[in-house]
Amino acid sequence: MTQMTFWQKKISALLHDPLTKVFDIKSHEDLVEEICKSIGIEKTQGGSEEDKVASAFDRFPIPFERFGPQIRVSLSELAYFIHPLSASKLKINYSSIDQQKYVEKLMNDIMKLRSQNKDDVKFYHALWWELPNIMDISQFLPADTRIPNHSIIDHVDSTAAIRSCIESQQVNASLVMISIGPVQEIISQARKTVDLWAGSYLLSYLIYQAIEHIGCELGFDSVIYPYLRGNRFVYKTLEKLQVKLLNQSPIPQMHEKIASLPNVVLAILPSNRSHEIIKVCKDRIKQEWRKIAENALRELQKYQINKQEFERQIDLFPTINATQVNLVNDQTVLQETMIHISQSPDFKLYKDLIDKISKYGGYSSNAGTFYKYIYKMLISKMNAIKIIRYFKGYMSDAQLNNQRNADDFGDYVRACVEVIDKQKDEENRDLLGTLNATKRVLKKILGIEDIRYESTEEIAKQNENFDRNKYIAILMMDGDNMGKWISGDKAPMAENVIHSKVRESLTQIVIDQDLRHCFVTPSYHKAISRTLGIFSCFVRHVVEEEYKGMLIYAGGDDVLAILPADKVLECANKLRKMYSGIWHERLKIENTEYEFKDEMLFVNGKPYTIMMGKSVSMSAGIAIIHHKSPLRIGIQLARNAEHYAKEKLSRNAFGIYIVRRSGQVAEIGSKWDVDDIDVISTAIDINEKSEKVGLSSRSLYKFRPEDLQILKDEHLEDLIDYIMKKSDAKNKGSDEFKQLTLQIKKFMATLSGGKVNYLSRAIDLLLAVRFTKRGEKA
């Protein structure tokens, strides 16, 4: 038997369980042996260390594994896949699957990949990239039918990641986190749309330098977060490595111009190399930034520039934080560490449960058993690092044109470049520091000059009537409570992620309280990461193709876009529904039909993957400003509106700040859904019907006078009837007018909670919708 190379071991780990295992558990190893033989790779023996740890990562401890009456759940007994976030039972028709067809496709595709990639390194990357798309339902094929909340893909990825950390037949792995920043400061420092793009893109581009090193050194499976399959940066790396792919994914690939990565990486690295790898990651980020900045310096020579000050400021950016925690098996060491770091109250309960199940034939704990607590320690360490902000020493009296000026957009650095952009007959002059000046020429430096970003005026011209509506909207969307979801504080209880048959067996030896703790695993984190990554791939099509806007950033649960004012509300409403997979949103891209419903994404009618689910929501902040207003103000107002939605409206909401040309500011907001009403869709429908019957804004304003507040709540509907009859609408006897009146009654009664004093909630929203559609002449 020849010694397997590192990459051969990685390939074997990815293949140690075939995607079709759930169809035939008893003989799945025979299939693995056949596949491995056909591609010239030695099969990993069952029960390997990496398999044990990966199983402990993602599976709730089950009794009677080593002895006793084993608990089995056949595919015919399954009938559902448990959503890892909402714990909903998603109906999957496993009985309709043509098992033989899938087995044949699995073998054929793997052999085809091998024939195209003779080199083991290339084959590994091709196999990792393509594996989920060999079968159109692979994300719903459970690794274990007894705990059907994670797929076989998640399990083999974890196994391959741990395979990188085997040393002398022992697992020595560390959970590592790397982040760069500052985020908000970089993105918000913008006057032009290209500034917004460049700030977001630069952060994505730089964090990828760390990701690429980990992926090329150990395999991209080592990265838990962010999701990398389908990512444009990774695709270009594979192209550079001359990896041949099948390109079977039905998910649209993220456009090259979109910043698609968050500023943080979570990975599993070998403990004996983790410090070295982190150092290389940091060095790569710093070196790439310096290379970009030095190229920018040459490009900016046509402007007035203080070269010495420019070079000095290069070292002020970025801030890189990194930390790690070793995966340990010694429960005593772990417990002592928990006491000092995160004070986790449920650790002892979980440890006792593990010990109890072990006595009843469950597997003993290993380095994967306590992932939840290892992750909590990691987050505690990273938060502690971030609390202490390290400011690189900077004092300067640098001059530009014999004057000392601060960066127009920065907070503390001196301007070292005078950038002048000539547009039509105007001259726009900005005094910028190194970072903001580099953002101006980033497209050219990175060789993506064909990417064009519209001006705010060009975006405003996409309003249906630009003559009367010259407003744009800055849209910021952000997942609600993502910190709590990722930390596991909002994760489902263990009792809700196991099959009912398993729970019945467990109740014979444990009490219900033992199962009431949040179940956090690498596959749980991967589910979040994967879903956010897939959602991001669709955002551009909605923002730019459907609603004629401009997407700046889509990095998971964060979205930043600029849209015509008259289209932003529909866009935001569609995105939040797609994000959760609720209601029923459709999208067609070329010849592929996508449906977001039942907490899932369906591709051409077949369930493809989960979306974030009914328990996870998204909030939006929207700023409506004139296209000539300073973009920085719009960004800040959108951020304020998002804060209003999250804090004042308690999330799962949207906030709107409208700034008229006169300077008048309005603040409006609501929950997305109130009772059975889709608030935005209903408000827009009311506005359209009001336009048809000639109901003016003046009539809506009549619902707002303070003297109406003396009326009793039981007279609310009578009040609405009276004002509608006295309105300036036409054809008040028509069916259209009667239907509109009924719809307004329900809308106002619902949003006001049946209270006359709160009528303004509904009226202000209707007036806001009218303003977004008509501008100043609303």
PDB file of C-alpha atoms in Angstrom, residues 558-676:
ATOM      1  CA  ASP A 558     -25.981  42.946   4.279  1.00  0.00           C
ATOM      2  CA  VAL A 559     -27.197  44.740   1.172  1.00  0.00           C
ATOM      3  CA  LEU A 560     -26.340  48.253   0.008  1.00  0.00           C
ATOM      4  CA  ALA A 561     -27.922  49.612  -3.155  1.00  0.00           C
ATOM      5  CA  ILE A 562     -29.038  52.833  -4.809  1.00  0.00           C
ATOM      6  CA  LEU A 563     -32.363  52.779  -6.636  1.00  0.00           C
ATOM      7  CA  PRO A 564     -34.854  55.058  -8.324  1.00  0.00           C
ATOM      8  CA  ALA A 565     -37.128  56.339  -5.565  1.00  0.00           C
ATOM      9  CA  ASP A 566     -40.258  54.930  -7.204  1.00  0.00           C
ATOM     10  CA  LYS A 567     -38.948  51.351  -7.144  1.00  0.00           C
ATOM     11  CA  VAL A 568     -37.144  51.000  -3.822  1.00  0.00           C
ATOM     12  CA  LEU A 569     -40.083  49.817  -1.709  1.00  0.00           C
ATOM     13  CA  GLU A 570     -41.002  46.951  -4.022  1.00  0.00           C
ATOM     14  CA  CYS A 571     -37.324  45.979  -4.250  1.00  0.00           C
ATOM     15  CA  ALA A 572     -36.806  45.919  -0.480  1.00  0.00           C
ATOM     16  CA  ASN A 573     -40.001  43.957   0.053  1.00  0.00           C
ATOM     17  CA  LYS A 574     -39.051  41.312  -2.507  1.00  0.00           C
ATOM     18  CA  LEU A 575     -35.537  40.901  -1.129  1.00  0.00           C
ATOM     19  CA  ARG A 576     -36.692  40.347   2.456  1.00  0.00           C
ATOM     20  CA  LYS A 577     -39.168  37.681   1.292  1.00  0.00           C
ATOM     21  CA  MET A 578     -36.499  35.906  -0.740  1.00  0.00           C
ATOM     22  CA  TYR A 579     -34.095  36.090   2.214  1.00  0.00           C
ATOM     23  CA  SER A 580     -36.465  34.211   4.506  1.00  0.00           C
ATOM     24  CA  GLY A 581     -38.100  32.120   1.796  1.00  0.00           C
ATOM     25  CA  ILE A 582     -41.568  33.176   2.887  1.00  0.00           C
ATOM     26  CA  TRP A 583     -44.653  34.162   0.921  1.00  0.00           C
ATOM     27  CA  HIS A 584     -43.996  33.147  -2.694  1.00  0.00           C
ATOM     28  CA  GLU A 585     -41.520  35.153  -4.735  1.00  0.00           C
ATOM     29  CA  ARG A 586     -40.501  34.208  -8.258  1.00  0.00           C
ATOM     30  CA  LEU A 587     -37.479  35.083 -10.317  1.00  0.00           C
ATOM     31  CA  LYS A 588     -36.531  34.051 -13.836  1.00  0.00           C
ATOM     32  CA  ILE A 589     -32.934  34.297 -14.999  1.00  0.00           C
ATOM     33  CA  GLU A 590     -32.423  33.250 -18.600  1.00  0.00           C
ATOM     34  CA  ASN A 591     -34.221  29.888 -18.825  1.00  0.00           C
ATOM     35  CA  THR A 592     -34.214  28.987 -15.132  1.00  0.00           C
ATOM     36  CA  GLU A 593     -37.211  29.502 -12.858  1.00  0.00           C
ATOM     37  CA  TYR A 594     -36.564  30.239  -9.190  1.00  0.00           C
ATOM     38  CA  GLU A 595     -39.193  30.200  -6.458  1.00  0.00           C
ATOM     39  CA  PHE A 596     -38.712  31.280  -2.850  1.00  0.00           C
ATOM     40  CA  LYS A 597     -41.403  29.655  -0.752  1.00  0.00           C
ATOM     41  CA  ASP A 598     -41.956  27.306   2.188  1.00  0.00           C
ATOM     42  CA  GLU A 599     -38.599  28.443   3.636  1.00  0.00           C
ATOM     43  CA  MET A 600     -36.798  26.966   0.624  1.00  0.00           C
ATOM     44  CA  LEU A 601     -35.442  27.857  -2.786  1.00  0.00           C
ATOM     45  CA  PHE A 602     -36.931  25.834  -5.630  1.00  0.00           C
ATOM     46  CA  VAL A 603     -35.145  25.585  -8.982  1.00  0.00           C
ATOM     47  CA  ASN A 604     -37.375  24.643 -11.899  1.00  0.00           C
ATOM     48  CA  GLY A 605     -39.905  23.277  -9.440  1.00  0.00           C
ATOM     49  CA  LYS A 606     -37.486  21.151  -7.365  1.00  0.00           C
ATOM     50  CA  PRO A 607     -36.327  22.008  -3.828  1.00  0.00           C
ATOM     51  CA  TYR A 608     -32.686  23.068  -4.055  1.00  0.00           C
ATOM     52  CA  THR A 609     -31.707  24.448  -0.650  1.00  0.00           C
ATOM     53  CA  ILE A 610     -33.074  26.172   2.415  1.00  0.00           C
ATOM     54  CA  MET A 611     -33.475  29.925   2.776  1.00  0.00           C
ATOM     55  CA  MET A 612     -33.111  31.609   6.171  1.00  0.00           C
ATOM     56  CA  GLY A 613     -36.581  30.488   7.223  1.00  0.00           C
ATOM     57  CA  LYS A 614     -39.579  31.970   8.969  1.00  0.00           C
ATOM     58  CA  SER A 615     -37.700  32.595  12.214  1.00  0.00           C
ATOM     59  CA  VAL A 616     -35.039  34.825  10.649  1.00  0.00           C
ATOM     60  CA  SER A 617     -35.991  38.275   9.395  1.00  0.00           C
ATOM     61  CA  MET A 618     -34.345  41.222   7.715  1.00  0.00           C
ATOM     62  CA  SER A 619     -34.753  44.945   8.338  1.00  0.00           C
ATOM     63  CA  ALA A 620     -34.257  47.807   5.919  1.00  0.00           C
ATOM     64  CA  GLY A 621     -33.275  51.446   6.124  1.00  0.00           C
ATOM     65  CA  ILE A 622     -34.275  53.638   3.188  1.00  0.00           C
ATOM     66  CA  ALA A 623     -33.247  57.236   2.571  1.00  0.00           C
ATOM     67  CA  ILE A 624     -35.084  59.165  -0.143  1.00  0.00           C
ATOM     68  CA  ILE A 625     -33.029  62.164  -1.271  1.00  0.00           C
ATOM     69  CA  HIS A 626     -32.778  64.431  -4.309  1.00  0.00           C
ATOM     70  CA  HIS A 627     -30.161  63.153  -6.733  1.00  0.00           C
ATOM     71  CA  LYS A 628     -28.114  66.328  -6.234  1.00  0.00           C
ATOM     72  CA  SER A 629     -27.987  65.920  -2.466  1.00  0.00           C
ATOM     73  CA  PRO A 630     -24.664  64.813  -0.941  1.00  0.00           C
ATOM     74  CA  LEU A 631     -24.409  61.047  -1.118  1.00  0.00           C
ATOM     75  CA  ARG A 632     -22.749  60.855   2.300  1.00  0.00           C
ATOM     76  CA  ILE A 633     -25.852  62.385   3.869  1.00  0.00           C
ATOM     77  CA  GLY A 634     -28.049  59.810   2.160  1.00  0.00           C
ATOM     78  CA  ILE A 635     -25.874  56.964   3.414  1.00  0.00           C
ATOM     79  CA  GLN A 636     -26.022  58.251   6.964  1.00  0.00           C
ATOM     80  CA  LEU A 637     -29.787  58.728   6.770  1.00  0.00           C
ATOM     81  CA  ALA A 638     -30.242  55.205   5.414  1.00  0.00           C
ATOM     82  CA  ARG A 639     -28.187  53.934   8.338  1.00  0.00           C
ATOM     83  CA  ASN A 640     -30.335  55.972  10.726  1.00  0.00           C
ATOM     84  CA  ALA A 641     -33.471  54.574   9.109  1.00  0.00           C
ATOM     85  CA  GLU A 642     -32.154  51.045   9.504  1.00  0.00           C
ATOM     86  CA  HIS A 643     -31.444  51.767  13.172  1.00  0.00           C
ATOM     87  CA  TYR A 644     -35.006  53.106  13.509  1.00  0.00           C
ATOM     88  CA  ALA A 645     -36.382  49.870  12.012  1.00  0.00           C
ATOM     89  CA  LYS A 646     -34.302  47.661  14.267  1.00  0.00           C
ATOM     90  CA  GLU A 647     -34.448  49.559  17.544  1.00  0.00           C
ATOM     91  CA  LYS A 648     -37.689  51.566  17.571  1.00  0.00           C
ATOM     92  CA  LEU A 649     -39.740  49.080  15.557  1.00  0.00           C
ATOM     93  CA  SER A 650     -38.087  45.995  17.097  1.00  0.00           C
ATOM     94  CA  ARG A 651     -36.748  44.510  13.841  1.00  0.00           C
ATOM     95  CA  ASN A 652     -38.459  42.647  11.012  1.00  0.00           C
ATOM     96  CA  ALA A 653     -39.329  46.134   9.816  1.00  0.00           C
ATOM     97  CA  PHE A 654     -38.392  48.957   7.475  1.00  0.00           C
ATOM     98  CA  GLY A 655     -37.662  52.608   8.194  1.00  0.00           C
ATOM     99  CA  ILE A 656     -37.824  55.468   5.699  1.00  0.00           C
ATOM    100  CA  TYR A 657     -36.269  58.925   5.906  1.00  0.00           C
ATOM    101  CA  ILE A 658     -37.533  61.331   3.254  1.00  0.00           C
ATOM    102  CA  VAL A 659     -35.606  64.568   2.715  1.00  0.00           C
ATOM    103  CA  ARG A 660     -37.382  66.979   0.388  1.00  0.00           C
ATOM    104  CA  ARG A 661     -35.426  69.545  -1.587  1.00  0.00           C
ATOM    105  CA  SER A 662     -36.839  72.181   0.778  1.00  0.00           C
ATOM    106  CA  GLY A 663     -35.065  70.454   3.677  1.00  0.00           C
ATOM    107  CA  GLN A 664     -38.222  69.027   5.251  1.00  0.00           C
ATOM    108  CA  VAL A 665     -37.528  65.610   6.767  1.00  0.00           C
ATOM    109  CA  ALA A 666     -40.078  62.845   7.387  1.00  0.00           C
ATOM    110  CA  GLU A 667     -39.511  59.627   9.358  1.00  0.00           C
ATOM    111  CA  ILE A 668     -41.818  56.704   8.602  1.00  0.00           C
ATOM    112  CA  GLY A 669     -41.670  52.999   9.265  1.00  0.00           C
ATOM    113  CA  SER A 670     -43.559  49.809   9.903  1.00  0.00           C
ATOM    114  CA  LYS A 671     -43.274  46.105  10.362  1.00  0.00           C
ATOM    115  CA  TRP A 672     -43.180  44.319   7.023  1.00  0.00           C
ATOM    116  CA  ASP A 673     -46.291  42.353   7.927  1.00  0.00           C
ATOM    117  CA  VAL A 674     -49.050  43.334  10.325  1.00  0.00           C
ATOM    118  CA  ASP A 675     -51.546  40.547  10.973  1.00  0.00           C
ATOM    119  CA  ASP A 676     -52.306  39.195   7.500  1.00  0.00           C
TER     120      ASP A 676
END
